[in-house]
Structure formats: structure tokens, C-alpha cells
Coordinates of N, CA, C and O in Angstrom, one line a residue:
M1 N 0.8 -1.2 0.0 CA 0.0 0.0 0.0 C 0.8 1.3 0.0 O 0.3 2.4 0.1
A2 N 2.2 1.1 0.0 CA 3.0 2.3 0.0 C 2.8 3.2 -1.3 O 2.8 4.4 -1.2
D3 N 2.5 2.6 -2.4 CA 2.2 3.3 -3.6 C 0.9 4.1 -3.5 O 0.8 5.3 -3.8
A4 N -0.1 3.5 -2.9 CA -1.4 4.1 -2.7 C -1.3 5.3 -1.8 O -1.8 6.4 -2.0
R5 N -0.5 5.2 -0.7 CA -0.2 6.3 0.2 C 0.5 7.4 -0.5 O 0.1 8.6 -0.3
S6 N 1.5 7.1 -1.2 CA 2.3 8.1 -1.9 C 1.4 8.9 -2.9 O 1.5 10.1 -3.0
I7 N 0.6 8.1 -3.7 CA -0.3 8.8 -4.6 C -1.3 9.7 -3.9 O -1.6 10.8 -4.3
F8 N -1.8 9.2 -2.8 CA -2.8 10.0 -2.0 C -2.2 11.2 -1.5 O -2.8 12.3 -1.6
V9 N -1.0 11.1 -0.9 CA -0.3 12.3 -0.3 C 0.0 13.3 -1.4 O -0.2 14.5 -1.2
T10 N 0.5 12.8 -2.5 CA 0.7 13.8 -3.6 C -0.5 14.5 -4.0 O -0.5 15.7 -4.2
G11 N -1.6 13.8 -4.1 CA -2.9 14.4 -4.5 C -3.3 15.4 -3.4 O -3.9 16.5 -3.8
L12 N -3.1 15.1 -2.1 CA -3.5 16.1 -1.1 C -2.6 17.3 -1.2 O -3.1 18.4 -1.0
K13 N -1.3 17.2 -1.4 CA -0.5 18.3 -1.6 C -0.9 19.1 -2.8 O -0.8 20.4 -2.7
N14 N -1.2 18.5 -3.9 CA -1.7 19.2 -5.1 C -3.0 19.9 -4.8 O -3.2 21.1 -5.2
A15 N -3.9 19.3 -4.0 CA -5.2 20.0 -3.7 C -4.9 21.2 -2.8 O -5.6 22.2 -2.9
H16 N -4.0 21.1 -1.9 CA -3.6 22.2 -1.0 C -3.1 23.4 -1.9 O -3.5 24.5 -1.7
A17 N -2.3 23.1 -2.8 CA -1.8 24.1 -3.7 C -2.9 24.7 -4.6 O -3.0 25.9 -4.8
M18 N -3.8 23.8 -5.0 CA -4.9 24.2 -5.8 C -5.8 25.2 -5.1 O -6.2 26.2 -5.6
E19 N -6.0 25.0 -3.8 CA -6.8 25.9 -3.0 C -6.1 27.2 -2.7 O -6.8 28.2 -2.7
N20 N -4.8 27.2 -2.6 CA -4.1 28.4 -2.5 C -4.2 29.2 -3.8 O -4.3 30.4 -3.8
Q21 N -4.2 28.5 -4.9 CA -4.3 29.1 -6.2 C -5.7 29.7 -6.3 O -5.9 30.9 -6.8
A22 N -6.7 29.0 -5.8 CA -8.1 29.6 -5.8 C -8.1 30.9 -5.1 O -8.8 31.9 -5.5
L23 N -7.5 31.0 -3.9 CA -7.5 32.2 -3.1 C -6.8 33.3 -3.9 O -7.3 34.5 -3.9
S24 N -5.7 33.0 -4.6 CA -5.0 34.0 -5.4 C -5.8 34.5 -6.6 O -5.5 35.6 -7.1
I25 N -6.8 33.8 -7.0 CA -7.7 34.2 -8.1 C -8.8 35.0 -7.5 O -9.2 36.1 -8.1
M26 N -9.4 34.5 -6.5 CA -10.7 35.1 -5.9 C -10.4 36.5 -5.2 O -11.2 37.4 -5.4
K27 N -9.3 36.5 -4.4 CA -9.1 37.8 -3.7 C -8.9 39.0 -4.5 O -9.6 40.0 -4.2
P28 N -8.1 39.0 -5.6 CA -8.1 40.2 -6.5 C -9.4 40.5 -7.1 O -9.8 41.6 -7.3
Q29 N -10.1 39.4 -7.5 CA -11.4 39.6 -8.2 C -12.4 40.4 -7.2 O -13.0 41.4 -7.6
V30 N -12.5 39.9 -6.0 CA -13.5 40.5 -5.1 C -13.1 41.9 -4.7 O -14.0 42.8 -4.5
S31 N -11.8 42.2 -4.7 CA -11.4 43.6 -4.4 C -11.7 44.6 -5.5 O -11.7 45.8 -5.2
R32 N -12.0 44.1 -6.7 CA -12.3 45.0 -7.8 C -13.8 45.2 -8.1 O -14.1 46.0 -8.9
I33 N -14.6 44.4 -7.5 CA -16.0 44.4 -7.9 C -16.7 45.6 -7.3 O -16.5 45.9 -6.1
E34 N -17.4 46.3 -8.1 CA -18.2 47.5 -7.7 C -19.7 47.4 -7.9 O -20.4 47.8 -7.1
N35 N -20.1 46.9 -9.0 CA -21.5 46.9 -9.4 C -22.2 45.5 -9.3 O -23.3 45.4 -9.8
Y36 N -21.5 44.6 -8.7 CA -22.1 43.2 -8.6 C -22.0 42.7 -7.2 O -21.2 41.8 -6.9
P37 N -22.7 43.3 -6.2 CA -22.6 42.9 -4.8 C -22.9 41.5 -4.5 O -22.3 40.9 -3.6
E38 N -23.8 40.9 -5.3 CA -24.1 39.5 -5.1 C -22.9 38.6 -5.4 O -22.7 37.6 -4.7
V39 N -22.1 39.0 -6.4 CA -20.9 38.2 -6.8 C -19.9 38.4 -5.7 O -19.2 37.5 -5.3
A40 N -19.7 39.7 -5.3 CA -18.7 40.0 -4.2 C -19.0 39.2 -2.9 O -18.1 38.6 -2.3
D41 N -20.3 39.2 -2.6 CA -20.7 38.5 -1.4 C -20.4 37.0 -1.5 O -19.9 36.4 -0.5
M42 N -20.7 36.4 -2.6 CA -20.5 35.0 -2.8 C -19.0 34.7 -2.8 O -18.6 33.7 -2.3
L43 N -18.2 35.5 -3.5 CA -16.8 35.3 -3.5 C -16.2 35.4 -2.1 O -15.3 34.6 -1.7
E44 N -16.6 36.4 -1.3 CA -16.1 36.5 0.0 C -16.5 35.3 0.9 O -15.6 34.8 1.6
R45 N -17.7 34.8 0.7 CA -18.1 33.6 1.4 C -17.2 32.4 1.0 O -16.7 31.6 1.8
H46 N -17.0 32.3 -0.3 CA -16.2 31.1 -0.8 C -14.7 31.3 -0.4 O -14.0 30.3 -0.3
I47 N -14.2 32.5 -0.3 CA -12.9 32.7 0.2 C -12.7 32.1 1.6 O -11.8 31.4 1.9
R48 N -13.7 32.4 2.4 CA -13.7 31.8 3.8 C -13.8 30.3 3.8 O -13.1 29.6 4.5
E49 N -14.7 29.8 2.9 CA -14.8 28.3 2.7 C -13.4 27.7 2.3 O -13.0 26.7 2.8
T50 N -12.8 28.4 1.3 CA -11.5 27.9 0.8 C -10.5 27.9 1.9 O -9.7 26.9 2.0
E51 N -10.4 28.9 2.7 CA -9.5 28.9 3.9 C -9.8 27.7 4.8 O -8.8 27.1 5.3
G52 N -11.0 27.4 5.0 CA -11.4 26.2 5.8 C -11.0 24.9 5.1 O -10.6 23.9 5.7
Q53 N -11.1 24.9 3.8 CA -10.7 23.7 3.0 C -9.2 23.5 3.2 O -8.8 22.3 3.3
I54 N -8.4 24.5 3.1 CA -7.0 24.4 3.3 C -6.7 23.9 4.7 O -5.8 23.0 4.9
E55 N -7.4 24.3 5.7 CA -7.3 23.8 7.1 C -7.6 22.3 7.1 O -6.9 21.5 7.8
R56 N -8.6 21.9 6.4 CA -9.0 20.5 6.4 C -7.9 19.6 5.8 O -7.6 18.6 6.2
L57 N -7.4 20.2 4.6 CA -6.3 19.4 4.0 C -5.1 19.4 4.8 O -4.4 18.3 4.9
D58 N -4.7 20.4 5.6 CA -3.6 20.4 6.5 C -3.8 19.3 7.6 O -2.9 18.6 7.9
A59 N -5.0 19.2 8.1 CA -5.3 18.2 9.1 C -5.2 16.8 8.5 O -4.7 15.9 9.2
I60 N -5.7 16.6 7.3 CA -5.5 15.3 6.7 C -4.1 14.9 6.5 O -3.6 13.8 6.8
L61 N -3.3 15.9 6.0 CA -1.9 15.7 5.8 C -1.2 15.4 7.1 O -0.4 14.5 7.2
A62 N -1.5 16.2 8.1 CA -0.9 16.0 9.5 C -1.2 14.6 10.0 O -0.4 13.9 10.7
S63 N -2.5 14.1 9.8 CA -2.8 12.7 10.2 C -2.0 11.7 9.6 O -1.9 10.5 10.1
L64 N -1.4 12.0 8.5 CA -0.5 11.1 7.7 C 1.0 11.4 8.0 O 1.8 10.9 7.3
S65 N 1.2 12.3 8.9 CA 2.6 12.8 9.3 C 3.2 13.4 8.0 O 4.4 13.2 7.8
E66 N 2.4 14.2 7.3 CA 2.9 14.9 6.1 C 2.5 16.3 6.3 O 1.8 16.7 7.1
S67 N 3.1 17.2 5.4 CA 2.7 18.6 5.3 C 2.6 19.0 3.9 O 3.1 18.3 3.0
H68 N 2.0 20.2 3.7 CA 1.8 20.7 2.3 C 3.2 21.0 1.7 O 4.2 21.1 2.4
S69 N 3.2 21.2 0.4 CA 4.4 21.6 -0.4 C 4.4 23.1 -0.6 O 3.6 23.6 -1.3
T70 N 5.3 23.8 0.1 CA 5.4 25.2 0.0 C 5.7 25.6 -1.4 O 5.2 26.6 -1.9
M71 N 6.5 24.9 -2.1 CA 6.9 25.2 -3.5 C 5.7 25.1 -4.4 O 5.4 26.0 -5.2
K72 N 4.9 24.0 -4.2 CA 3.7 23.9 -5.1 C 2.7 25.0 -4.7 O 2.1 25.6 -5.6
D73 N 2.5 25.3 -3.4 CA 1.6 26.4 -3.0 C 2.0 27.7 -3.7 O 1.2 28.4 -4.2
M74 N 3.3 28.0 -3.6 CA 3.8 29.3 -4.2 C 3.6 29.3 -5.7 O 3.2 30.3 -6.2
A75 N 4.0 28.2 -6.3 CA 3.9 28.2 -7.8 C 2.5 28.4 -8.3 O 2.2 29.2 -9.2
L76 N 1.6 27.7 -7.7 CA 0.2 27.8 -8.2 C -0.4 29.1 -7.8 O -1.3 29.6 -8.5
S77 N 0.0 29.6 -6.6 CA -0.6 30.9 -6.2 C -0.1 32.0 -7.2 O -0.9 32.9 -7.6
M78 N 1.1 31.9 -7.6 CA 1.6 32.9 -8.6 C 0.9 32.8 -9.9 O 0.5 33.8 -10.5
G79 N 0.6 31.5 -10.3 CA -0.1 31.3 -11.6 C -1.5 31.8 -11.5 O -2.1 32.4 -12.4
G80 N -2.2 31.6 -10.3 CA -3.5 32.1 -10.1 C -3.6 33.7 -10.1 O -4.5 34.2 -10.7
A81 N -2.6 34.3 -9.5 CA -2.5 35.8 -9.5 C -2.4 36.3 -10.9 O -3.0 37.3 -11.3
M82 N -1.6 35.6 -11.7 CA -1.4 36.0 -13.1 C -2.7 35.8 -13.9 O -3.0 36.7 -14.7
A83 N -3.4 34.8 -13.7 CA -4.7 34.5 -14.3 C -5.7 35.6 -14.0 O -6.4 36.1 -14.9
A84 N -5.7 35.9 -12.7 CA -6.7 37.0 -12.3 C -6.3 38.3 -12.9 O -7.2 39.1 -13.4
L85 N -5.0 38.6 -13.0 CA -4.6 39.9 -13.6 C -4.9 39.9 -15.1 O -5.3 41.0 -15.6
G86 N -4.8 38.8 -15.8 CA -5.1 38.7 -17.2 C -6.5 39.2 -17.6 O -6.7 39.8 -18.6
H87 N -7.5 39.0 -16.7 CA -8.9 39.4 -17.0 C -9.1 40.8 -16.8 O -10.1 41.4 -17.2
T88 N -8.2 41.5 -16.0 CA -8.5 42.9 -15.7 C -8.5 43.8 -16.9 O -9.1 44.9 -16.9
I89 N -7.9 43.4 -18.0 CA -7.9 44.2 -19.2 C -9.1 44.0 -20.1 O -9.3 44.7 -21.1
A90 N -9.8 42.9 -19.8 CA -11.0 42.6 -20.7 C -12.1 43.6 -20.4 O -12.4 43.9 -19.2
P91 N -12.8 44.1 -21.4 CA -13.9 45.0 -21.2 C -15.1 44.3 -20.5 O -15.9 45.0 -20.0
D92 N -15.1 43.0 -20.6 CA -16.2 42.2 -19.9 C -15.6 41.3 -18.8 O -15.9 40.2 -18.6
E93 N -14.7 42.0 -18.0 CA -14.0 41.3 -16.9 C -14.9 40.4 -16.0 O -14.6 39.3 -15.7
I94 N -16.0 41.0 -15.6 CA -16.9 40.2 -14.6 C -17.4 38.9 -15.3 O -17.5 37.9 -14.6
V95 N -17.7 39.0 -16.6 CA -18.2 37.8 -17.3 C -17.1 36.8 -17.4 O -17.2 35.6 -17.2
K96 N -15.9 37.3 -17.9 CA -14.7 36.4 -18.0 C -14.4 35.7 -16.7 O -14.0 34.5 -16.7
N97 N -14.4 36.5 -15.6 CA -14.1 35.9 -14.3 C -15.1 34.8 -14.0 O -14.7 33.8 -13.4
S98 N -16.4 35.0 -14.3 CA -17.4 34.0 -14.0 C -17.1 32.7 -14.8 O -17.2 31.6 -14.3
F99 N -16.7 32.9 -16.1 CA -16.4 31.7 -16.9 C -15.2 30.9 -16.2 O -15.3 29.7 -16.1
A100 N -14.2 31.7 -15.9 CA -13.0 31.1 -15.3 C -13.3 30.4 -14.0 O -12.8 29.3 -13.7
N101 N -14.1 31.1 -13.2 CA -14.4 30.6 -11.8 C -15.2 29.3 -12.0 O -15.0 28.3 -11.2
F102 N -16.2 29.3 -12.9 CA -17.0 28.1 -13.1 C -16.1 26.9 -13.5 O -16.2 25.8 -13.0
A103 N -15.2 27.2 -14.4 CA -14.2 26.1 -14.9 C -13.4 25.6 -13.7 O -13.2 24.4 -13.5
F104 N -12.9 26.6 -12.9 CA -12.0 26.2 -11.8 C -12.7 25.4 -10.8 O -12.2 24.4 -10.2
E105 N -14.0 25.8 -10.5 CA -14.8 25.1 -9.5 C -15.0 23.6 -10.0 O -14.9 22.7 -9.2
N106 N -15.2 23.4 -11.2 CA -15.4 22.1 -11.8 C -14.1 21.3 -11.7 O -14.1 20.1 -11.5
Y107 N -13.0 22.0 -11.9 CA -11.7 21.3 -11.8 C -11.5 20.8 -10.3 O -11.1 19.7 -10.1
E108 N -11.8 21.7 -9.4 CA -11.7 21.3 -8.0 C -12.7 20.2 -7.6 O -12.3 19.3 -6.9
I109 N -13.9 20.2 -8.2 CA -14.8 19.1 -7.9 C -14.2 17.8 -8.4 O -14.2 16.8 -7.7
A110 N -13.6 17.8 -9.6 CA -13.0 16.5 -10.1 C -11.8 16.1 -9.2 O -11.6 14.9 -8.9
A111 N -11.0 17.1 -8.7 CA -9.9 16.8 -7.9 C -10.4 16.1 -6.6 O -9.8 15.1 -6.1
Y112 N -11.4 16.6 -6.0 CA -11.9 16.0 -4.7 C -12.6 14.7 -4.9 O -12.4 13.8 -4.1
K113 N -13.2 14.5 -6.1 CA -13.8 13.2 -6.3 C -12.7 12.1 -6.5 O -12.8 11.0 -6.0
S114 N -11.6 12.5 -7.2 CA -10.5 11.6 -7.3 C -9.8 11.3 -6.0 O -9.5 10.2 -5.7
L115 N -9.6 12.4 -5.2 CA -9.0 12.2 -3.9 C -9.8 11.2 -3.0 O -9.3 10.4 -2.2
M116 N -11.2 11.4 -3.1 CA -12.0 10.5 -2.3 C -11.9 9.1 -2.7 O -11.9 8.1 -1.9
T117 N -11.8 8.9 -4.0 CA -11.6 7.5 -4.6 C -10.2 7.0 -4.1 O -10.2 5.8 -3.6
L118 N -9.2 7.8 -4.1 CA -7.9 7.3 -3.6 C -7.9 7.0 -2.1 O -7.3 6.0 -1.7
A119 N -8.7 7.8 -1.4 CA -8.8 7.6 0.1 C -9.5 6.2 0.3 O -9.1 5.4 1.2
E120 N -10.5 5.9 -0.4 CA -11.2 4.7 -0.3 C -10.3 3.5 -0.7 O -10.2 2.5 0.0
L121 N -9.6 3.6 -1.8 CA -8.7 2.6 -2.3 C -7.6 2.3 -1.3 O -7.2 1.1 -1.2
G122 N -7.0 3.4 -0.8 CA -5.9 3.2 0.1 C -6.3 2.9 1.6 O -5.4 2.8 2.4
G123 N -7.5 2.9 1.9 CA -8.0 2.7 3.3 C -7.8 3.9 4.2 O -7.6 3.8 5.4
F124 N -7.8 5.1 3.6 CA -7.7 6.3 4.4 C -9.1 6.9 4.7 O -9.4 8.0 4.4
Q125 N -9.9 6.1 5.4 CA -11.3 6.4 5.7 C -11.4 7.7 6.5 O -12.4 8.5 6.3
Q126 N -10.4 8.0 7.4 CA -10.5 9.2 8.2 C -10.5 10.5 7.4 O -10.9 11.5 7.8
A127 N -10.0 10.4 6.2 CA -9.9 11.6 5.3 C -11.2 11.9 4.6 O -11.4 13.1 4.1
L128 N -12.1 11.0 4.5 CA -13.3 11.1 3.7 C -14.2 12.3 4.2 O -14.8 13.0 3.3
T129 N -14.3 12.5 5.5 CA -15.2 13.5 6.0 C -14.8 14.9 5.5 O -15.6 15.7 5.0
G130 N -13.5 15.2 5.7 CA -12.9 16.5 5.2 C -13.0 16.7 3.7 O -13.4 17.7 3.2
L131 N -12.7 15.6 3.0 CA -12.7 15.7 1.5 C -14.1 15.9 1.0 O -14.4 16.7 0.1
K132 N -15.1 15.2 1.7 CA -16.5 15.3 1.3 C -17.0 16.8 1.6 O -17.7 17.3 0.7
A133 N -16.6 17.3 2.7 CA -17.0 18.7 3.0 C -16.4 19.7 2.0 O -17.2 20.6 1.5
N134 N -15.2 19.5 1.6 CA -14.6 20.4 0.6 C -15.3 20.2 -0.8 O -15.6 21.2 -1.4
L135 N -15.6 18.9 -1.1 CA -16.3 18.7 -2.4 C -17.7 19.4 -2.4 O -18.0 20.0 -3.4
E136 N -18.4 19.3 -1.3 CA -19.8 19.9 -1.3 C -19.7 21.4 -1.4 O -20.6 22.0 -2.0
E137 N -18.7 22.0 -0.8 CA -18.6 23.5 -0.9 C -18.2 23.9 -2.4 O -18.8 24.9 -2.9
E138 N -17.4 23.1 -3.0 CA -17.1 23.4 -4.4 C -18.3 23.2 -5.3 O -18.5 24.0 -6.2
Q139 N -19.0 22.1 -5.0 CA -20.2 21.9 -5.8 C -21.2 23.0 -5.6 O -21.9 23.4 -6.6
A140 N -21.4 23.5 -4.4 CA -22.3 24.6 -4.1 C -21.9 25.8 -4.9 O -22.7 26.6 -5.4
M141 N -20.6 26.1 -4.9 CA -20.1 27.3 -5.6 C -20.3 27.2 -7.1 O -20.8 28.1 -7.8
A142 N -20.0 26.0 -7.6 CA -20.2 25.8 -9.1 C -21.7 26.0 -9.4 O -22.0 26.6 -10.5
H143 N -22.5 25.4 -8.6 CA -24.0 25.5 -8.8 C -24.4 27.0 -8.8 O -25.2 27.4 -9.6
W144 N -23.9 27.8 -7.8 CA -24.3 29.2 -7.7 C -23.9 29.9 -9.0 O -24.6 30.7 -9.5
I145 N -22.6 29.7 -9.4 CA -22.2 30.4 -10.6 C -23.1 30.0 -11.8 O -23.5 30.9 -12.6
D146 N -23.3 28.7 -12.0 CA -24.2 28.2 -13.1 C -25.5 28.8 -13.0 O -26.1 29.3 -14.0
S147 N -26.1 28.9 -11.8 CA -27.5 29.5 -11.7 C -27.5 31.0 -11.9 O -28.6 31.5 -12.1
N148 N -26.4 31.6 -11.7 CA -26.4 33.1 -11.8 C -25.8 33.7 -13.0 O -25.8 34.9 -13.2
L149 N -25.2 32.9 -13.9 CA -24.5 33.4 -15.0 C -25.4 34.2 -16.0 O -25.0 35.2 -16.5
R150 N -26.6 33.7 -16.2 CA -27.6 34.4 -17.1 C -27.9 35.8 -16.5 O -27.7 36.8 -17.3
S151 N -28.2 35.9 -15.3 CA -28.6 37.2 -14.7 C -27.4 38.1 -14.6 O -27.5 39.3 -14.9
L152 N -26.2 37.6 -14.4 CA -25.0 38.4 -14.4 C -24.7 38.9 -15.8 O -24.4 40.1 -15.9
T153 N -24.8 38.1 -16.8 CA -24.6 38.5 -18.1 C -25.6 39.6 -18.5 O -25.3 40.6 -19.2
M154 N -26.9 39.4 -18.1 CA -27.9 40.4 -18.5 C -27.6 41.7 -17.8 O -27.8 42.8 -18.4
K155 N -27.2 41.7 -16.5 CA -26.8 42.9 -15.8 C -25.6 43.6 -16.5 O -25.6 44.8 -16.6
F156 N -24.6 42.8 -16.8 CA -23.5 43.4 -17.5 C -23.9 44.1 -18.8 O -23.6 45.2 -19.1
A157 N -24.8 43.4 -19.6 CA -25.2 44.0 -20.9 C -26.0 45.3 -20.6 O -25.9 46.3 -21.3
S158 N -26.9 45.2 -19.6 CA -27.7 46.4 -19.3 C -26.9 47.6 -18.8 O -27.1 48.7 -19.3
L159 N -25.9 47.4 -18.0 CA -25.0 48.4 -17.5 C -24.2 49.0 -18.7 O -24.0 50.2 -18.8
K160 N -23.7 48.1 -19.5 CA -22.9 48.5 -20.7 C -23.8 49.4 -21.6 O -23.3 50.4 -22.1
E161 N -25.0 49.0 -21.9 CA -25.9 49.7 -22.7 C -26.2 51.1 -22.2 O -26.4 52.1 -22.9
A162 N -26.3 51.2 -20.8 CA -26.7 52.4 -20.2 C -25.4 53.3 -20.0 O -25.5 54.5 -19.6
G163 N -24.3 52.8 -20.5 CA -23.1 53.7 -20.4 C -22.4 53.7 -19.0 O -21.5 54.4 -18.7
A164 N -22.9 52.8 -18.1 CA -22.4 52.7 -16.8 C -21.2 51.8 -16.8 O -20.9 51.1 -17.7
S165 N -20.4 51.8 -15.7 CA -19.3 50.9 -15.6 C -19.8 49.5 -15.5 O -20.3 49.1 -14.4
A166 N -19.6 48.8 -16.5 CA -20.1 47.4 -16.5 C -19.1 46.4 -16.2 O -19.3 45.2 -16.0
K167 N -17.8 46.8 -16.3 CA -16.7 45.9 -16.2 C -16.7 45.1 -15.0 O -16.7 43.9 -15.0
V168 N -16.6 45.7 -13.8 CA -16.7 45.0 -12.6 C -17.6 45.7 -11.6 O -18.0 46.8 -11.8

């Protein structure tokens, strides 16, 4: 089972870095939002959830006498910050951010489903509760984005048509 443990630990470290990347994407976005308070509120909530997800991953890693990878965390955080910066020049930044956030949430969902499978295969049952909580939060955020994309796009178009700042 040494291989199963190694694969699982690598996946946990990757998920930890992924969540740090998520923070580096969401925090700049929320700081720029002016005309979409519902998006800002949801992003702020999900930032708090993400911080909790990182704590859960730390606890799972600690239960295995492991810790996160500082290098992976830093590398993905830098990549996330660059991705967030890339959308700031788009005239439809809020819409582009929503597309990217929806894609990233679904990436996280896939990562947690895979980690849960690895936990089951490797006999790491104690990890399932935390991983399931993280998965459910990611699914809820993806659902919220999916459910609100139409109204966000309509609001963007309406603000743009009225000559108001529609970007963020």
C-alpha cells in the first residue's frame, strides 16, 4: 500500500496548492467588484470556505505525518494571480471571471472526487469527511455560478448599454 499512500499524499499536496491558487484568483477579483454585490458576497463567502478547505487538507496531511508543499503552493498561487490579472484588461472582466471561476470550481470538484476515490482505495477512511466537506462546498459554488450566469450577463449588458461601468 506504499504506492497508494504516496499517490494519495501527492494528491493532497496538489489539492492544498490548488486551494491556494483559488485564493490568489478570488481575492483580487473581489477587491475590484463595484457593481455586482451578489458576486462579491459569494466570492467573500467562498474565500472563507476555501480557507477552511486548506485547514481540512492540512489536518488530513498531518494525520498522515505529512505537510503541504510550500513550493507547489507558491507556484500555483503565482499562476492564479497572473490569471486573475489577465482578465483585468478585458472589457467584460466580470463575465470572463465568471467563466474562469466556473471552470476552476469544476476542476476542484474533479480533484476532490479523485481524492475521495484514492482515500477509499488506500484505506484512508479518516480523510473522507474532510474531503467530502470540501467537495460539497465546491459543488455549491459551481452551482451558484451556473445558476447566476444568465442574470450576471444580463446585468453586464444592461449596464454597458446604459453607459455605466459594467466591467466589474
